[in-house]
Short mmCIF file of C-alpha atoms in Angstrom, two decimals:
data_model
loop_
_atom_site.label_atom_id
_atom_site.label_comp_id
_atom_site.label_asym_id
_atom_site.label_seq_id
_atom_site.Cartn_x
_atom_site.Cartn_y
_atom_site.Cartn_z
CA UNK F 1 82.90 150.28 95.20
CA UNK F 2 79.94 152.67 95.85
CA UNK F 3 78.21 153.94 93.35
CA UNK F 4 78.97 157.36 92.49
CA UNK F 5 76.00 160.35 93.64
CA UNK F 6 74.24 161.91 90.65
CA UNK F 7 73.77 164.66 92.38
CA UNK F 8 76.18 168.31 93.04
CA UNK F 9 77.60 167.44 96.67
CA UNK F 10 78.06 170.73 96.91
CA UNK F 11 74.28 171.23 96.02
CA UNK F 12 72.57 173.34 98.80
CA UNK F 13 69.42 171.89 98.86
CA UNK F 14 67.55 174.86 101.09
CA UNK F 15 68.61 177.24 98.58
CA UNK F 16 67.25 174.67 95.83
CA UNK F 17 63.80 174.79 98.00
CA UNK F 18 63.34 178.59 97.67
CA UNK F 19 64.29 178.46 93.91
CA UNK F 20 61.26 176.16 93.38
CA UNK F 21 58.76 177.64 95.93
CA UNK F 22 57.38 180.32 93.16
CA UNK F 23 56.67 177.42 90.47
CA UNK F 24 55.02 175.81 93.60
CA UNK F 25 53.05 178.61 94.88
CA UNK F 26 51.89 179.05 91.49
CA UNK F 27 50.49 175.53 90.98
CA UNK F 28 49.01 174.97 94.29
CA UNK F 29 45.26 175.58 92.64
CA UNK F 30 46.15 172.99 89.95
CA UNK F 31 47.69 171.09 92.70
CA UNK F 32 44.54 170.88 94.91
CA UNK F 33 42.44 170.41 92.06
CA UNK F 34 43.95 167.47 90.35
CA UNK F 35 44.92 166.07 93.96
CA UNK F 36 48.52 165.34 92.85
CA UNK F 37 51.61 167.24 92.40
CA UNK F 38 51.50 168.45 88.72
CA UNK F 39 53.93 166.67 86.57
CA UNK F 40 56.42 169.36 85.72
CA UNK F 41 56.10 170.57 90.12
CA UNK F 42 56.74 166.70 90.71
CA UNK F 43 59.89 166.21 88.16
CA UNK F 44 61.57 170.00 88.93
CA UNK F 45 61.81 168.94 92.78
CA UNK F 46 62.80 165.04 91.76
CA UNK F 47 65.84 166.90 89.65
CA UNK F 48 66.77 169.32 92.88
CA UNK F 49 67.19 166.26 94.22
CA UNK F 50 64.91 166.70 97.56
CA UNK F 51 62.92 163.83 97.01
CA UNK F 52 66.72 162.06 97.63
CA UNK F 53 67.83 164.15 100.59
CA UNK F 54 67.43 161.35 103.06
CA UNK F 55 69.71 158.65 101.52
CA UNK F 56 72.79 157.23 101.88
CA UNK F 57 75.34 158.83 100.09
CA UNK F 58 77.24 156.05 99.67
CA UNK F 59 73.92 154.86 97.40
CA UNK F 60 74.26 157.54 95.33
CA UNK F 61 71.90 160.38 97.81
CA UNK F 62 72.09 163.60 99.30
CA UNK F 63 72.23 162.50 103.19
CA UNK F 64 71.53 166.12 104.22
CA UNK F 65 71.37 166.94 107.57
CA UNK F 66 68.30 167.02 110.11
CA UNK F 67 68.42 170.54 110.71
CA UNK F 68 68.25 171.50 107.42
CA UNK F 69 65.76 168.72 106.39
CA UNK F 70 63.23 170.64 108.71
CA UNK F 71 64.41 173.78 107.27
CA UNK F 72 63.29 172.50 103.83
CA UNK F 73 59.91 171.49 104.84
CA UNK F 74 59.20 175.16 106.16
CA UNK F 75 60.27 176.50 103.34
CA UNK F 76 58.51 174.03 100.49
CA UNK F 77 55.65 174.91 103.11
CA UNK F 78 55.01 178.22 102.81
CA UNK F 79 54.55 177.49 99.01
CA UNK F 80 52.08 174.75 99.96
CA UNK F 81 51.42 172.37 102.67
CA UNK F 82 50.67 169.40 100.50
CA UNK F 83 53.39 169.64 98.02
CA UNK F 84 55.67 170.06 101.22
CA UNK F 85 54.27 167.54 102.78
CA UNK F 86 54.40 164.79 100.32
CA UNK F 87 58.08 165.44 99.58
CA UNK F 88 58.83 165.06 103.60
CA UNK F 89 56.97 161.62 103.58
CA UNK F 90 58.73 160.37 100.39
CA UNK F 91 62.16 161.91 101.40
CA UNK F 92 61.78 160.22 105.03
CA UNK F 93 61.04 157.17 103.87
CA UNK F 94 63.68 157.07 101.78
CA UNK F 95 65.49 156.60 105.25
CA UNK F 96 64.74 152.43 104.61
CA UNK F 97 67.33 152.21 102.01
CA UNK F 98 69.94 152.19 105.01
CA UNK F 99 68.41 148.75 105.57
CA UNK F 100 68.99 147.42 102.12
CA UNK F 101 71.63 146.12 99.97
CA UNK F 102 73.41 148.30 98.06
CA UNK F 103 72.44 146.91 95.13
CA UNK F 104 68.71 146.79 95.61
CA UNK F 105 68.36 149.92 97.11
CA UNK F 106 70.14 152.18 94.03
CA UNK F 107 67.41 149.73 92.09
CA UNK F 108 65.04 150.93 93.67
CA UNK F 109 65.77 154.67 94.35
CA UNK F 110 68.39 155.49 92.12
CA UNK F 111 68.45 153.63 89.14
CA UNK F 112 64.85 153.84 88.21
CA UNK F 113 64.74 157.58 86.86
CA UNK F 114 62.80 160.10 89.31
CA UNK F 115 62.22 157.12 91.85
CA UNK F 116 60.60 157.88 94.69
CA UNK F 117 58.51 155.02 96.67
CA UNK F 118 54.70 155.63 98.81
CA UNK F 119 54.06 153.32 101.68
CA UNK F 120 51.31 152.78 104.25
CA UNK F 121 51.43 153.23 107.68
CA UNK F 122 49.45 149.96 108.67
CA UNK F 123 50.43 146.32 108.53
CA UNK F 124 46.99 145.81 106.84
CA UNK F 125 48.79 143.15 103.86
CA UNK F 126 49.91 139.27 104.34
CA UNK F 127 53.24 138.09 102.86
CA UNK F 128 52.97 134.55 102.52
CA UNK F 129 56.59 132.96 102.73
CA UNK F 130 57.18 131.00 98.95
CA UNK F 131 61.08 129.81 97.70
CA UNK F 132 62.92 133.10 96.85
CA UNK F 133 60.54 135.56 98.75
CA UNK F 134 56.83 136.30 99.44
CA UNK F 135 53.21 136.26 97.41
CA UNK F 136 51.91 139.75 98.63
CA UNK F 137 47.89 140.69 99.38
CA UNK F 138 46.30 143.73 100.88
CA UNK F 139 44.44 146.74 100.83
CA UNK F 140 46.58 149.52 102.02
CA UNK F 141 45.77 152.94 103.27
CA UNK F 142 47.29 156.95 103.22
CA UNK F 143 49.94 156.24 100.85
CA UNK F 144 51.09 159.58 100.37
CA UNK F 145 52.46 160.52 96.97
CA UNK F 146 51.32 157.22 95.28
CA UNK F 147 50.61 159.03 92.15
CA UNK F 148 54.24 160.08 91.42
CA UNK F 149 56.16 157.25 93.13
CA UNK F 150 57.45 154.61 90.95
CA UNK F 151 57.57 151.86 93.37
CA UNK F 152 55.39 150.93 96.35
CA UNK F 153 55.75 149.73 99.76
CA UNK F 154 53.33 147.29 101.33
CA UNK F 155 53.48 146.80 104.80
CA UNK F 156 52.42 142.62 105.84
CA UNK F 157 52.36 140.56 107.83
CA UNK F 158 54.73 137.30 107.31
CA UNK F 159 52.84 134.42 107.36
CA UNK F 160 54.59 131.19 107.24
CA UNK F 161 53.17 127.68 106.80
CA UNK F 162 49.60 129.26 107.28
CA UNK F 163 50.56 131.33 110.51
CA UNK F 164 51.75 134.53 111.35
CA UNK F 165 55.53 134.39 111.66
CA UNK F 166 56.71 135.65 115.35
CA UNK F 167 59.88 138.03 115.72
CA UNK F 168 61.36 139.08 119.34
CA UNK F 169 57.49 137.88 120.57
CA UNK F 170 55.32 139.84 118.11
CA UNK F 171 54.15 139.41 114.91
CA UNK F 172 57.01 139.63 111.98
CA UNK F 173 56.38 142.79 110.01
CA UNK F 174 58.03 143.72 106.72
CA UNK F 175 57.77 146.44 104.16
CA UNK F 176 57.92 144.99 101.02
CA UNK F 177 58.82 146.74 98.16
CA UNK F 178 57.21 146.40 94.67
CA UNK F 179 56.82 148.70 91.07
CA UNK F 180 53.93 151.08 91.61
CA UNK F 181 52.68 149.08 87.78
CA UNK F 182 51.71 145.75 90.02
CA UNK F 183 49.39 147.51 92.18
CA UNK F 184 46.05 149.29 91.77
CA UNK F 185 45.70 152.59 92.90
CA UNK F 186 41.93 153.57 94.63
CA UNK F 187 40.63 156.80 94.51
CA UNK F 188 40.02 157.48 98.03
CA UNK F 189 41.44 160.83 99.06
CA UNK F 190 38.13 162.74 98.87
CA UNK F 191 39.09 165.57 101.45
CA UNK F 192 38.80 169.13 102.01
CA UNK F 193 42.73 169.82 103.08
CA UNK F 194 45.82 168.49 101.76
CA UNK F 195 44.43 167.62 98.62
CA UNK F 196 47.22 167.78 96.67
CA UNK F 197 49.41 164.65 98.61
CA UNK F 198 47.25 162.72 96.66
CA UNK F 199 47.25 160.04 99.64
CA UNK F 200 44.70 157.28 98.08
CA UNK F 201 44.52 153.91 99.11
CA UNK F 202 46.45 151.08 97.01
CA UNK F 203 45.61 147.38 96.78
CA UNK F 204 47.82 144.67 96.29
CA UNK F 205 47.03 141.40 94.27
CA UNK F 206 49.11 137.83 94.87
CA UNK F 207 52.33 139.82 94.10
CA UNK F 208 55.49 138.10 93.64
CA UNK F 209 58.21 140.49 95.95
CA UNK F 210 61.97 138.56 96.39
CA UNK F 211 63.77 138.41 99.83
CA UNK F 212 65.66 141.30 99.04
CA UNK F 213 63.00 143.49 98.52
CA UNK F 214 61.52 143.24 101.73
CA UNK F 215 62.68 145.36 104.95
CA UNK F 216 61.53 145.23 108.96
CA UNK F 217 59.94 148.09 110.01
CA UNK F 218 61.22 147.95 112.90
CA UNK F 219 64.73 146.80 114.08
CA UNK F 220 66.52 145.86 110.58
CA UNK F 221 70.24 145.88 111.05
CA UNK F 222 71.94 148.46 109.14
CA UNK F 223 73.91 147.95 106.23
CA UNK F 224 75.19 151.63 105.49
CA UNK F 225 75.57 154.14 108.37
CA UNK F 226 75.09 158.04 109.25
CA UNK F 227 74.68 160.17 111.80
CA UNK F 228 70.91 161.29 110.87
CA UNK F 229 69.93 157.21 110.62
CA UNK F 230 70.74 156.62 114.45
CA UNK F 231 67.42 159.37 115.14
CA UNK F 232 64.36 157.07 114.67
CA UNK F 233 62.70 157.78 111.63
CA UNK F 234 59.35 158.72 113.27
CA UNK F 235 60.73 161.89 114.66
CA UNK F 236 62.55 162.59 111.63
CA UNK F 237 58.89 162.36 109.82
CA UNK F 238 57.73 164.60 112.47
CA UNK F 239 60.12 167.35 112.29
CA UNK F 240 59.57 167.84 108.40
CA UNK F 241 55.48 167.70 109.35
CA UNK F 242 55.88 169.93 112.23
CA UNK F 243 57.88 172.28 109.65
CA UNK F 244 54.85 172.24 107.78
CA UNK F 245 52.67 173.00 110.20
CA UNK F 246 54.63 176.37 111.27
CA UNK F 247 54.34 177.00 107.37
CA UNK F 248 50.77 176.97 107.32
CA UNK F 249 50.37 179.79 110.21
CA UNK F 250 53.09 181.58 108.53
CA UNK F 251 51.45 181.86 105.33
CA UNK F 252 48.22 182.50 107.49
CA UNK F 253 49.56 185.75 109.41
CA UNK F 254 51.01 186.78 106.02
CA UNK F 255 48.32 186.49 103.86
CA UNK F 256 45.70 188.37 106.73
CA UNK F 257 48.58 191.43 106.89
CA UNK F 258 47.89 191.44 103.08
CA UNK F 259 44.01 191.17 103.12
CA UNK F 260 43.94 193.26 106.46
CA UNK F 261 45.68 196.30 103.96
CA UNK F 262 42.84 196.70 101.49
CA UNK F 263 39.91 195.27 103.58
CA UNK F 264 36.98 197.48 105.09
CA UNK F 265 34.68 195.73 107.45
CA UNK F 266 31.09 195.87 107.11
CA UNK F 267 30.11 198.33 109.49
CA UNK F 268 33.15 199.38 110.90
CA UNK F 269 35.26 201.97 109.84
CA UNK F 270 38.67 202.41 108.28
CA UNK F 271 40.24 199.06 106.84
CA UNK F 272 40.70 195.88 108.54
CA UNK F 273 44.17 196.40 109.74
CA UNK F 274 42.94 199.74 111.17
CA UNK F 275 40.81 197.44 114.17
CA UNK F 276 42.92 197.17 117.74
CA UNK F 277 41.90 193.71 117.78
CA UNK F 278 43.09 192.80 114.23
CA UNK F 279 46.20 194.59 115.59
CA UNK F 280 46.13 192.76 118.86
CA UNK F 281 45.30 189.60 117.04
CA UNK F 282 48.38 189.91 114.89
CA UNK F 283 51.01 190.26 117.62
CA UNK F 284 50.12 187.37 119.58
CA UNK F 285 49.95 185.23 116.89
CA UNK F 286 53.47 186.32 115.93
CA UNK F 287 54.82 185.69 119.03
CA UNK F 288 53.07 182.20 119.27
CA UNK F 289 54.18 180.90 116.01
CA UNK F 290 58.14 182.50 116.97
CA UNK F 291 58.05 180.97 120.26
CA UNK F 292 56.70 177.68 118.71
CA UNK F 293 59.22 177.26 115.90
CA UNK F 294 62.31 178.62 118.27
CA UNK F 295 61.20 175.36 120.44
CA UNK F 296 61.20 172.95 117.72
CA UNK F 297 64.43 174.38 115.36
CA UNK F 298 66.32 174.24 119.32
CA UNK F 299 65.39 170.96 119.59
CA UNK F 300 66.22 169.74 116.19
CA UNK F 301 69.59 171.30 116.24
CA UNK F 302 70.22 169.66 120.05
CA UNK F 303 69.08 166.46 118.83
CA UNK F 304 71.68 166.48 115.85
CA UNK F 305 74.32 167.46 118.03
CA UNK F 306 73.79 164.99 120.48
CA UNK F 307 73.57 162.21 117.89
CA UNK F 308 76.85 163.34 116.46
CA UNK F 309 78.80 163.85 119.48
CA UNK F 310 77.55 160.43 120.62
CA UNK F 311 75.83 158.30 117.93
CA UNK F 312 72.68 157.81 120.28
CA UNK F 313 69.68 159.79 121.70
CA UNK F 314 68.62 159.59 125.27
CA UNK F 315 65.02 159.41 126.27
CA UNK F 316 65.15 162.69 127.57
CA UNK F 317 65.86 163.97 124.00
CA UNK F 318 63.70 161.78 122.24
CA UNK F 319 60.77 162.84 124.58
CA UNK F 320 61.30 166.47 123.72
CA UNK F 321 61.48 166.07 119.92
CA UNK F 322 57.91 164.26 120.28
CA UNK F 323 56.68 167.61 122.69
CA UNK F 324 58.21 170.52 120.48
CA UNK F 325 56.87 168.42 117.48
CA UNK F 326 53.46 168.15 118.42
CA UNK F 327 53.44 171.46 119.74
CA UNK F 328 54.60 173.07 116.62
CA UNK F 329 51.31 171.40 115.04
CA UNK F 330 48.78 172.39 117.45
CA UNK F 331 50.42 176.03 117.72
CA UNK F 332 50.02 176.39 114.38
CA UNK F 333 46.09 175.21 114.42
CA UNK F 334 45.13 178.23 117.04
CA UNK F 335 47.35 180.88 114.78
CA UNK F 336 45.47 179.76 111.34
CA UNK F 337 41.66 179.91 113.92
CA UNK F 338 43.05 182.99 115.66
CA UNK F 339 43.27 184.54 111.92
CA UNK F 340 40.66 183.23 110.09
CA UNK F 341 37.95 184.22 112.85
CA UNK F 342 39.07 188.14 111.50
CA UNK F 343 39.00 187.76 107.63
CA UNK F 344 35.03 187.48 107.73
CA UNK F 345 33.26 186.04 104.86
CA UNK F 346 36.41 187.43 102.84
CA UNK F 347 37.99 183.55 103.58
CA UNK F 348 34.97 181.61 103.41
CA UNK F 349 35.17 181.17 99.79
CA UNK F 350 36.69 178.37 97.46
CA UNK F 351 40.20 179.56 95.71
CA UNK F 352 40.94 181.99 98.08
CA UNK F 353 44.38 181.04 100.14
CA UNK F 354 43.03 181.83 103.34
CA UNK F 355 40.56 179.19 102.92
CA UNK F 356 42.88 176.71 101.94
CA UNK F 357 45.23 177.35 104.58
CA UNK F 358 42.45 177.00 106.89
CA UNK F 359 41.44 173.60 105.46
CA UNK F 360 44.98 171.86 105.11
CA UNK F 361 46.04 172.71 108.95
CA UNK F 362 42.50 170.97 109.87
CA UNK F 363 43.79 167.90 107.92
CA UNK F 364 47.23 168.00 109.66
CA UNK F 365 45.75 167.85 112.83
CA UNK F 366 44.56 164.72 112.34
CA UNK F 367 47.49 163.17 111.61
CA UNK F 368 49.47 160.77 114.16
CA UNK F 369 52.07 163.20 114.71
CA UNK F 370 49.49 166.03 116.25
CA UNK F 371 47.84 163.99 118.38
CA UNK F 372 46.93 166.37 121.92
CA UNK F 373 47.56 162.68 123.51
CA UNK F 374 51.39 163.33 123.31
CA UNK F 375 51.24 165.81 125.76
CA UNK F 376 49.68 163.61 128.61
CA UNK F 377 52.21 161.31 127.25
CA UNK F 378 55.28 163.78 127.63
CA UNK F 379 54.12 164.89 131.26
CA UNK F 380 53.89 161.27 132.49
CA UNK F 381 57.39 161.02 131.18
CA UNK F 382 58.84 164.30 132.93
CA UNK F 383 56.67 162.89 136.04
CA UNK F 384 58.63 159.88 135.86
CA UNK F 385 55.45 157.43 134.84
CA UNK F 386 55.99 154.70 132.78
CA UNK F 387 55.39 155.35 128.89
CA UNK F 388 55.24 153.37 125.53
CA UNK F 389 58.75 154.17 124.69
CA UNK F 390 58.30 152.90 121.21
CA UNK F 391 56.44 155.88 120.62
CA UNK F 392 59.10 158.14 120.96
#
């Protein structure tokens, strides 16, 4: 019998998202500062239950929809990229409980109170096969959210008799799951943006992790079933980030509207929002970050669709989720450089918003999911080139 949900299922989780955006807004200095989510931001959006949204309901999740997973990113965005963006990675994630048992996936997400589990995005650890499971080692790095998860994931290599283990002709790769107590968190994420995901490096000792608690990456069978776990889970990570992106330059055009009403320019005169080119500035970032987001929320909603009507994605869809996804980010870069060029020395400052905003995009960019390589990628696709398909 499955395990009943501790959550509303009524619970309308986007609403939820805009309850919590003013307590978020409000800590986002604390939450830069200390480079984690403060403890009572972290345990209010555990208890809304967004960290969950991505699992089964049959484990005892949310299993919200795609569309309005994105939707939820924007929104936790425009209260602050890094809060928003660490409850995207940790939600996403999440997605790997559909390759679980029942049993040891409610352990891990459900049963241990506000449970929510960091990985790394590099097979950088060896799992040496021993009776009953694996003796873990590694240094890991950009585990996002490691300071509030309660369990970690360390993605290894399988090594087997004192050589790498081979699956379908590559190396056998397996997240393996383990309490964030038997690993040692190092203080690496010294950056100027997206301070507050708190996305430090992790190292892993000779750990014991059972059979069970280990997962493919790629290819695991599985064991329960939904319409938003037949989209691979890269694009689902890069809709949320792409949400966040379009959050940044939102908060961007908003905040310069605010600063452009009581600002006068050194040696110009009237205030700021006064100047044609503020003005002209304005309106074609507005129509840039529309345009943007209308691409990516179209494509979202016509990849849900599709999945539903037919339980699969075709290339064609898949390759379009990767272009409106990356070109949400990179959109969203020129809006925040468009801006920030006409707050003047106004932005250049420590604490102010505009400053931050301009700082956490910078960081996004630099993430795998804005690479400008996507587009060559996307047009050698439409030109009917081969592509790494595993990319999409």
């Amino acid at each position: 019998m499955n395990a009943p949900t501790p959550y509303n299922s009524t619970i309308n989780l986007l609403e939820s998202a805009r309850q919590l955006a003013p307590q978020i807004r409000a800590a986002a200095g604390d939450t830069e500062a200390t480079r984690e989510l403060p403890k009572s931001v972290f345990e209010a959006i555990v208890d809304a239950g967004l960290f969950h949204m991505c699992v089964p309901r049959a484990l005892g999740g949310l299993e919200v929809d795609f569309p309005q997973q994105v939707l939820i990113a924007e929104e936790l965005g425009k209260a602050d990229a890094s809060t928003a963006w660490a409850v995207n990675q940790g939600a996403t994630f999440a997605s790997w409980s559909m390759y679980m048992q029942p049993a040891v996936a409610r352990e891990i997400w459900i049963d241990t109170p506000r449970s929510v589990v960091s990985n790394t995005p590099e097979p950088s650890g060896k799992a040496i096969v021993v009776p009953g499971g694996y003796r873990v080692s590694g240094r890991h790095g950009f585990s996002t959210g490691c300071m509030h998860a309660s369990w970690v994931a360390s993605q290894a290599q399988i090594i087997d008799n004192g050589v790498v283990r081979q699956r379908n002709g590559t190396p056998e790769l397996r997240f393996m799951f383990m309490p964030k107590a038997d690993v040692q968190v190092l203080d690496t994420w010294k950056t100027r943006g997206m301070r507050g995901t708190g996305t430090h490096h992790f190292e892993v000792k000779d750990v014991f992790v059972p059979e069970q608690r280990s997962v493919y990456t790629r290819g695991a069978a599985r064991v329960t079933d939904g319409t938003r776990y037949r989209i691979p889970t890269t694009l689902i990570f890069l809709g949320g980030d792409a949400a966040v992106g379009l959050a940044v330059a939102r908060s961007c055009i908003d905040a310069f509207c605010e600063l452009a009403g009581g600002k006068s320019p050194r040696h110009m005169t009237g205030l700021l929002r006064d100047q044609p080119v503020a003005q002209y500035n304005v309106g074609q970032c507005e129509a840039l970050l529309r345009s943007a987001r209308a691409f990516l929320m179209e494509t979202v909603a016509d990849i849900w669709d599709g999945v539903s009507r037919t339980g699969e994605l075709t290339m064609q869809q898949r390759a379009t989720m990767r272009l409106a996804g990356t070109h949400a980010i990179r959109t969203a870069v020129k809006i925040v450089e468009n801006i920030y060029a006409d707050c003047g020395a106004t932005a250049i400052f420590e604490g102010n918003q505009m400053h931050r905003l301009f700082q956490d995009i910078h960081v996004i960019t630099q993430h795998l999911q804005s690479r400008r390589g996507f587009y060559e990628m996307i047009g050698k696709f439409q030109m009917g080139l081969p592509i790494d398909e595993a990319r999409l």
